[in-house]
Every structure is written in structure tokens, then in C-alpha cells.
Coordinates of C-alpha atoms and ligand atoms in Angstrom, one line a residue:
X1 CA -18.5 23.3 0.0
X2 CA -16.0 21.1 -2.4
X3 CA -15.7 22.5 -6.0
X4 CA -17.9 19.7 -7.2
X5 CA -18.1 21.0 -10.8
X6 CA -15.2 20.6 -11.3
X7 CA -13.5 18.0 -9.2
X8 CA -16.6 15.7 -9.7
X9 CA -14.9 13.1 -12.3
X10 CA -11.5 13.3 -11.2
X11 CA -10.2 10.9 -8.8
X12 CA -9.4 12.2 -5.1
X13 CA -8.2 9.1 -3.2
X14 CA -7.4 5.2 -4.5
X15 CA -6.5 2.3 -2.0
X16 CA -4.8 -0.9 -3.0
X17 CA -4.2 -3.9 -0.5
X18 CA -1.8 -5.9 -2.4
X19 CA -1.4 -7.7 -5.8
X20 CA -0.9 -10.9 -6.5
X21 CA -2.5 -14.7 -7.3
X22 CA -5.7 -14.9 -6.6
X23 CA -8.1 -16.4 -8.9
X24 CA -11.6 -16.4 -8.1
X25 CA -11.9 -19.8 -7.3
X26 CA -9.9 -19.6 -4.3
X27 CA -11.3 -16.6 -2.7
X28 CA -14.2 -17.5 -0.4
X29 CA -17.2 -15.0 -1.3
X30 CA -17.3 -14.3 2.3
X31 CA -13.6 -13.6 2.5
X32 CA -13.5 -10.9 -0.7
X33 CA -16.8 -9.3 0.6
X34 CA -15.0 -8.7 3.8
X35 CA -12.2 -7.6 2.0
X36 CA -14.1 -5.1 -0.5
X37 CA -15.8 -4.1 2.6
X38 CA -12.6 -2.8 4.3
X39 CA -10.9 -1.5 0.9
X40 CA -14.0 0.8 0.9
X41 CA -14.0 2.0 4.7
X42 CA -10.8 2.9 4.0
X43 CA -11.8 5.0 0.8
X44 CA -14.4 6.6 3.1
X45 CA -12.2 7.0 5.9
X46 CA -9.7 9.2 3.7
X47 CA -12.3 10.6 1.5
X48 CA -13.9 12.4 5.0
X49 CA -11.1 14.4 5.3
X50 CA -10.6 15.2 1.9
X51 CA -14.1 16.4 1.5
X52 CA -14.0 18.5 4.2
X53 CA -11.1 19.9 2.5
X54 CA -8.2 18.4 5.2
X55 CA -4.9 17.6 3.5
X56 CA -4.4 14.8 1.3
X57 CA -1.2 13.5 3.6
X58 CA -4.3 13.0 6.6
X59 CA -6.1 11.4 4.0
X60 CA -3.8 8.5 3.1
X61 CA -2.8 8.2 6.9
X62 CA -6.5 7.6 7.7
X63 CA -6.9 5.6 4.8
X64 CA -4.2 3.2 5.6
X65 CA -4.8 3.6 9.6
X66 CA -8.4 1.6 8.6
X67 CA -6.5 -1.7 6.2
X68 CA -3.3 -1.8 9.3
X69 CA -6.4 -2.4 11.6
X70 CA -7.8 -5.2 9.2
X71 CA -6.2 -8.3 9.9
X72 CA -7.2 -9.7 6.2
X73 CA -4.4 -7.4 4.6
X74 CA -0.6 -8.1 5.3
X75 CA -0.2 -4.9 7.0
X76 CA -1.0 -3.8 11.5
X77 CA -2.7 -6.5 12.1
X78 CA -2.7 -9.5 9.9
X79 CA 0.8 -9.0 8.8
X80 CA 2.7 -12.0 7.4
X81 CA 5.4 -14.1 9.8
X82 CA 9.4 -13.9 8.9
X83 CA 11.6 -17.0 9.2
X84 CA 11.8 -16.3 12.8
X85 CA 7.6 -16.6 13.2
X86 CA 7.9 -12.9 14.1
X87 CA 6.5 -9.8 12.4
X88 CA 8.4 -7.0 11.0
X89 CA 7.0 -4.3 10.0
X90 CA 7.9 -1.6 7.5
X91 CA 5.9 1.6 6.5
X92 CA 6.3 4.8 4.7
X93 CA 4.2 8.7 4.3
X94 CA 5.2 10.9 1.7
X95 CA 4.0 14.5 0.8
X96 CA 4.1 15.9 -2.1
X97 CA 4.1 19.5 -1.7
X98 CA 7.2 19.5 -0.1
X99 CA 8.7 16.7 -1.0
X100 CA 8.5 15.9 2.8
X101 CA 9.2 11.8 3.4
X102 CA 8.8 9.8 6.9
X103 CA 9.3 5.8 6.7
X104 CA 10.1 2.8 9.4
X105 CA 11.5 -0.2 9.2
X106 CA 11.2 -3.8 10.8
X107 CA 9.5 -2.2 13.9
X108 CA 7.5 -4.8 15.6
X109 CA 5.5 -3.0 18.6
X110 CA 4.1 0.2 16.7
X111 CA 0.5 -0.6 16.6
X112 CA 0.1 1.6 13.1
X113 CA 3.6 2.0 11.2
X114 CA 2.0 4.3 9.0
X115 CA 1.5 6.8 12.1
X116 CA 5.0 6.2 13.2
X117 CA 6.2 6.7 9.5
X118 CA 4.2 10.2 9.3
X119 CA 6.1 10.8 12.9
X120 CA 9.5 10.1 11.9
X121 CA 8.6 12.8 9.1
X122 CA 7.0 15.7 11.3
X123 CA 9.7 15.5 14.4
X124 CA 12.3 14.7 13.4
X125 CA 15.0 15.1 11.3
X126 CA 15.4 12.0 9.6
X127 CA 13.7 10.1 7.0
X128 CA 14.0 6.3 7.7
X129 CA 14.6 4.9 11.6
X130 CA 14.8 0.6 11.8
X131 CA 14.2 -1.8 14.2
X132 CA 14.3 -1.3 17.9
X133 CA 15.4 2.7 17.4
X134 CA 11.7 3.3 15.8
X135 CA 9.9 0.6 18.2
X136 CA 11.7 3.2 21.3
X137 CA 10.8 6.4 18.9
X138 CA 7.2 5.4 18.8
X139 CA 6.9 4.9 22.7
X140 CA 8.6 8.0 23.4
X141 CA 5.9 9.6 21.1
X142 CA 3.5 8.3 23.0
X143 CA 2.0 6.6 19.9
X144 CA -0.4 3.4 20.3
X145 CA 2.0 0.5 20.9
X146 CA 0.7 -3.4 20.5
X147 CA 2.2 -6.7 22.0
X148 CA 3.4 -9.0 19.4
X149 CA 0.4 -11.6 19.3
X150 CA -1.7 -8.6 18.5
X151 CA -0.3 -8.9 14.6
X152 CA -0.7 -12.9 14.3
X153 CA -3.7 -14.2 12.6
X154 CA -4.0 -18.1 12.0
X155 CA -4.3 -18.1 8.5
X156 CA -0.8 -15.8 8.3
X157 CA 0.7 -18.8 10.4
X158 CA -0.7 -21.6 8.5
X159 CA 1.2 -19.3 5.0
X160 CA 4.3 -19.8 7.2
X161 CA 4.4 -23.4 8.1
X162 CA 3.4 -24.0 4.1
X163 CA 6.4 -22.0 2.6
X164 CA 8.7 -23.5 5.3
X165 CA 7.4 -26.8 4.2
X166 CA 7.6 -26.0 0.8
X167 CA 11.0 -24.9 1.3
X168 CA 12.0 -27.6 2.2
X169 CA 11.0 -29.8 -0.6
X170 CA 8.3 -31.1 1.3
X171 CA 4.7 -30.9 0.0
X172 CA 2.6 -28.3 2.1
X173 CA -0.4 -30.2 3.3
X174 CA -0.9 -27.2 5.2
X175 CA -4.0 -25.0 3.1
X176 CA -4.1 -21.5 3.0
X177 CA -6.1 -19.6 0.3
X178 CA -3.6 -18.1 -2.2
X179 CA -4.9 -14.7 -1.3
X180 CA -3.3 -15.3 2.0
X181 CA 0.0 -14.3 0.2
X182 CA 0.0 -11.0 0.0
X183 CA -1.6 -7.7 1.1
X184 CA 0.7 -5.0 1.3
X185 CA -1.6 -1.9 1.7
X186 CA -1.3 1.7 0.2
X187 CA -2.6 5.0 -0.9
X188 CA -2.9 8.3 -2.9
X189 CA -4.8 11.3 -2.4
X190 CA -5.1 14.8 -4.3
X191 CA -7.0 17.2 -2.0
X192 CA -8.1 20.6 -2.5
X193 CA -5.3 22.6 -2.6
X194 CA -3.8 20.1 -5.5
X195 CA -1.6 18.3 -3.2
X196 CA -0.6 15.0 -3.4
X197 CA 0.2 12.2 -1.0
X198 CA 1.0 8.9 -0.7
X199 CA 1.3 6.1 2.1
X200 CA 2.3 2.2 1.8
X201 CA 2.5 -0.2 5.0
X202 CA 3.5 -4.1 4.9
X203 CA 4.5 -6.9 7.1
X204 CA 6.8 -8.2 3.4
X205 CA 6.9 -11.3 2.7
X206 CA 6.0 -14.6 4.8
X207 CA 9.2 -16.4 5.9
X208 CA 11.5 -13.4 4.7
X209 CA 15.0 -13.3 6.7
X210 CA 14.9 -11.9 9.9
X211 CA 16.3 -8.1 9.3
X212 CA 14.8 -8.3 5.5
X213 CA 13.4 -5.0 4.5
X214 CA 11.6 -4.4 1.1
X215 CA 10.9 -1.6 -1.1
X216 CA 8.1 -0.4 1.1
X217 CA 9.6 2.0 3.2
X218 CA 12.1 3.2 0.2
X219 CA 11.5 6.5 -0.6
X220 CA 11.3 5.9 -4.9
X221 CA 11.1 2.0 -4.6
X222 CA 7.6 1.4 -3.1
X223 CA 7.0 4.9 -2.3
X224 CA 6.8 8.4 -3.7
X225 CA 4.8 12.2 -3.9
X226 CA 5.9 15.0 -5.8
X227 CA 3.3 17.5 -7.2
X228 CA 5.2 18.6 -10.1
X229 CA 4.2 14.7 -11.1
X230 CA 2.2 12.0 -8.5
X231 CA 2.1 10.0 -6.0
X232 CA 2.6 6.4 -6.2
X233 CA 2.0 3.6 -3.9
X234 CA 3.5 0.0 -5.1
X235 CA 2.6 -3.7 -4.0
X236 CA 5.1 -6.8 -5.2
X237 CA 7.8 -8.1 -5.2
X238 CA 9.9 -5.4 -3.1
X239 CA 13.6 -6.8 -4.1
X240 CA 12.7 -6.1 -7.9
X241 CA 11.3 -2.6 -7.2
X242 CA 14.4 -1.8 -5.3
X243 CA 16.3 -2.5 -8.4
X244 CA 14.1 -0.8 -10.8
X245 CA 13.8 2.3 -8.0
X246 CA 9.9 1.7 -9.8
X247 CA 8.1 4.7 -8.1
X248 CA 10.5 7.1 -9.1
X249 CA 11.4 6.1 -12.3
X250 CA 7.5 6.2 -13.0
X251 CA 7.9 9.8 -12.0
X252 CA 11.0 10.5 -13.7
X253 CA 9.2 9.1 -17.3
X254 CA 6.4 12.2 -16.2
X255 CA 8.9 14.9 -15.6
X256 CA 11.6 14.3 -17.8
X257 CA 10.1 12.5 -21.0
X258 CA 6.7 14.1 -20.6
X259 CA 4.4 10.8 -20.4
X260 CA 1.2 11.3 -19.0
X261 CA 0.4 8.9 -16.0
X262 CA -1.1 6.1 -16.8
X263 CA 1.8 5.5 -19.4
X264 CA 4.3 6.2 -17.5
X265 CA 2.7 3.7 -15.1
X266 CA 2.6 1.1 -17.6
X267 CA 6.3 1.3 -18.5
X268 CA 7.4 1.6 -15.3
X269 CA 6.0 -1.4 -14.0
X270 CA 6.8 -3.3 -17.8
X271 CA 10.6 -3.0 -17.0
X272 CA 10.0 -4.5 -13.7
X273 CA 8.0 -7.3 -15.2
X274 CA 11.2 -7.9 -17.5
X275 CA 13.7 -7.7 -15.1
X276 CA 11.1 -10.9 -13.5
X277 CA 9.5 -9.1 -10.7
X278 CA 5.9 -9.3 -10.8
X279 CA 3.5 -6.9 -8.7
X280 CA 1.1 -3.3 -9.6
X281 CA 0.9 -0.2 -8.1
X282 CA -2.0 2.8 -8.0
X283 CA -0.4 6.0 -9.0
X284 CA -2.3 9.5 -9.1
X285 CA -1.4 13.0 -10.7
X286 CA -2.5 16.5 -9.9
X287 CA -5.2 16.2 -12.3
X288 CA -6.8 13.8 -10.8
X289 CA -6.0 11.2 -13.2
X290 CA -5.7 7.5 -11.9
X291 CA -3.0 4.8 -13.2
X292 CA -3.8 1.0 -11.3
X293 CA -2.1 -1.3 -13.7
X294 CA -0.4 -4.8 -12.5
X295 CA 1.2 -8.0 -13.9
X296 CA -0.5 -10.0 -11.4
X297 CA -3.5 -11.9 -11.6
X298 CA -5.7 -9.3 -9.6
X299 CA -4.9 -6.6 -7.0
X300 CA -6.6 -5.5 -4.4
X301 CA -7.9 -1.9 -5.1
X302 CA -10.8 0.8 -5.1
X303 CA -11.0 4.8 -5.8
X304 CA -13.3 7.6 -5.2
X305 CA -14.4 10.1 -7.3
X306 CA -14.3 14.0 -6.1
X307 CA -18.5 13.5 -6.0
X308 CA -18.1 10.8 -4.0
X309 CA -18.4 7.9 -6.2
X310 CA -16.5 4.5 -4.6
X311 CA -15.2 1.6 -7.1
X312 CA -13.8 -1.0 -5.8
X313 CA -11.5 -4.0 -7.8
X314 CA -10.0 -7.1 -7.3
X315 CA -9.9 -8.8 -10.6
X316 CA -9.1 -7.8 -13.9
X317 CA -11.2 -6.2 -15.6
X318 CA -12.1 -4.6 -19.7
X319 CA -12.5 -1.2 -19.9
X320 CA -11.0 -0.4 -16.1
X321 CA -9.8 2.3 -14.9
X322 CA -5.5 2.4 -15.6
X323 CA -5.7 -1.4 -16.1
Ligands
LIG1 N1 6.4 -5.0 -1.6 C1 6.3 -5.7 -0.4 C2 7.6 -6.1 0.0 O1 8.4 -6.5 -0.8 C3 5.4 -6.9 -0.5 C4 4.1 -6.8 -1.2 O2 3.7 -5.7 -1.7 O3 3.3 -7.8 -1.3 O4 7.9 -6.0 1.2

């Protein structure tokens, strides 16, 4: 039986699936109800295992298992093309009890990064393996592998011929929903034993340079769990949170000036937003407490409650939640 007396307001498990422009005029109502659809089987996926009091690193795994397998986020399935018209995938697990990291980059045959990610962290002895190294890693693990075509959607191929066009100086004739932009997917989880996880999984960003990696699979860029202070999953512009080291520093304004979360969160992500890099992140402490601010016009996001009460978001909204 959960301790619902006491866990039943505080937040157990938030999702995002990117941030960026989307206004509501160019998101087809079928498209976001598909969308808030799979933001919330991925909430309920995680939120399972946390109720029956599994771990919180399963959690965010499952969770972010369920929005790879979605092709309408820019992670798995669905991911964005690079200048090449090829995906790249990059991915990162982090557990905060132990400070315990796993992360891959640019791998292109791992059907779930994520699982590879939390891999790399449980056998073996490194934190981050790239490219063809990972792809091999992942087969020898005997992990679900995927041909190429199996991450290309149409609508990520239409973003690529428009930014190449636009590139170029041409105009793009080519139309693609703005939402079509983004959708880098992530997660935190507190679970029963008051530890903390967090997972983040992208393809980047559509015609990046074949070879580009972002902050995703950075441990303290797009990524980080420590229970002494949270776990943080970040969505934006990667090069800018790489500079900024965002996750980490949100961490470091917790354990070393004594912030609470959500403004730590805030400042965090205000230096990014002055340095020009634009973006959010969903950021949880051991309390339960929930931080989802961005600079964007919406973010894709959603929590659930320790009673079991699921909110999802895409817009902005008064009197939200760490907004
Ligand atoms: N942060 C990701 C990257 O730079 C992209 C995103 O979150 O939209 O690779």
C-alpha cells in the first residue's frame, strides 16, 4: 500500500516532450490530443511502477520508453533528420541515490536510447559511449535494435527540406506545423524510498551537422539526479545549455545558495535566456516539489500526483504549476 497520506499532494513523476513555438493556432486539435494522449501514457506508464513502489530510475526509463515509441516527439521514433537526412540519436539515465549516470550519443540503430543509456550505466564502466561503439554495445546487449527508416516520419522530413530551403535563402514552400520543431523528451521521478531520477532522449535538432551532439546526453547540461537536491530533465536549445552546464548549475543554486526549487529553476534557466538560448526544463526535489518553467511559447509537459492525479500542459498557463 503507497503512504497516500502523505505522499498524496506531492508530485511523484513529471514528463515533458519538448519546448518550443507552438501557438495554438498551428497545432491541429487532433494532433495535440494525440500528443496529450501519449504525454499521459507515459505518466501512467512510470507512475505503475512507482505505485507499486519500483524505483524511480524504472520509472523514468518506462516513462520515456512510451514518448521514444511515439513518433509525434523528436525522440525513437519520430526523431528529427541531420544535414545528412539521417538520424542521430542521443540519450541519457541518471540516478540520484548514487549519483550513478549512463548516456549515448549519435547512435542510430538502438531502437530506445534511453535503454541503451540506462545500459551503458549498469554494465559497464563508463558513462557516455558515441556513435558506432554504442550502436555495437547495444547489439552485443542483446537490446531491441531498429533499421533506420524505422525513425523517419514524413512530417520530420518535410522540417528538413524547409530548414535546408530556408538555409539557403530560399522561401520554404514546404509546410510543416511549427510543433514539428521540436520534441525532445524527458523525465523525473521521486519514488518511495525518496529517490530521485531522471531520463532525457532526443534526435537534436533538424538539419544539425552530421557528428553534432547536444546537451542531452551531458551529464549537468541536459541531464542531472542528485538526492541531496533533484533531478532535472531540460529541452532547448542544447549548445546554450552546454555553456550554462543549466542542470547543474540549477542544482548547485539548491545545495550551495540554499534556493528552493522552483527558484533555483527559474534562475537557472533566466541566465540561459540571457546568454540567448531559449528552452524549459521539469525539475523535481525530494519533497516532491515540481519546478516546469520555460522561455518558450509552450512546452510539452504533464505530472502526477502521489494519489494518482495526472495534469497534463502544453500552453502557458496562470496559476500553473512551476510556470
Ligand atoms: N536539447 C536538444 C538538443 O539540443 C533539443 C531540444 O530539446 O529540443 O539536442
Amino acid at each position: 500500500m503507497a503512504r497516500r497520506t502523505q505522499s498524496a499532494t506531492r508530485i511523484v513523476l513529471a514528463v515533458h516532450g519538448g519546448a518550443g513555438t507552438m501557438s495554438r493556432a498551428d497545432l491541429a486539435p487532433r494532433r495535440e490530443a494525440q500528443r496529450r494522449a501519449a504525454l499521459e501514457r507515459a505518466l501512467r506508464a512510470g507512475y505503475e511502477i512507482l505505485e507499486e513502489g519500483g524505483p524511480s530510475i524504472d520509472a523514468v526509463a518506462a516513462a520515456v520508453v512510451v514518448l521514444e515509441d511515439t513518433p509525434l516527439f523528436n525522440a525513437g521514433r519520430g526523431a528529427v533528420f541531420n544535414a545528412a537526412g539521417e538520424h542521430e540519436l542521443d540519450a541519457a539515465i541518471m540516478d540520484g541515490a548514487r549519483l550513478r549516470a549512463g548516456a549515448v550519443a549519435g547512435v542510430r540503430r538502438a531502437r530506445n536510447p534511453i535503454l541503451l543509456a540506462r545500459a551503458v550505466m549498469e554494465r559497464t564502466m563508463h558513462v557516455l559511449l558515441a556513435g558506432a561503439g554504442a550502436d555495437r554495445f547495444a547489439r552485443e546487449q542483446a537490446l531491441p535494435l531498429a533499421p533506420p527508416g524505422y525513425f523517419s516520419t514524413r512530417p520530420r522530413l518535410a522540417a528538413l527540406r524547409r530548414e535546408k530551403l530556408r538555409r539557403h535563402g530560399k522561401s520554404a514552400q514546404i509546410e510543416v506545423p511549427e510543433a514539428e520543431g521540436h520534441g525532445t523528451v524527458g523525465a523525473v521521478a521521486l519514488d518511495r524510498h525518496r529517490n530521485l531520477a531522471a531520463a532525457t532522449s532526443t534526435g537534436g535538432y533538424t538539419n544539425k551537422m552530421a557528428g553534432r551532439v547536444g546537451d542531452s546526453p551531458i551529464v549537468g547540461a541536459g541531464i542531472y539526479a542528485d538526492n541531496t537536491t533533484c533531478a532535472v530533465s531540460a529541452t532547448g536549445h542544447g549548445e546554450f545549455f552546454m555553456r550554462a552546464v543549466l542542470c547543474y548549475d540549477l542544482a548547485a543554486r539548491m545545495r550551495y545558495l540554499g534556493e528552493p526549487l522552483r527558484r533555483a529553476a527559474a534562475r537557472a534557466l533566466a541566465r540561459v535566456a540571457a546568454m540567448g538560448g531559449a528552452g524549459g526544463l521539469i525539475a523535481l526535489d525530494r519533497c516532491g516539489r515540481l519546478a516546469m518553467p520555460f522561455t518558450t511559447e509552450g512546452m510539452y509537459r504533464g505530472y502526477v500526483t502521489g494519489s494518482g492525479k495526472f495534469v497534463v500542459r502544453i500552453y502557458r498557463e496562470r496559476r500553473l504549476r512551476g510556470s
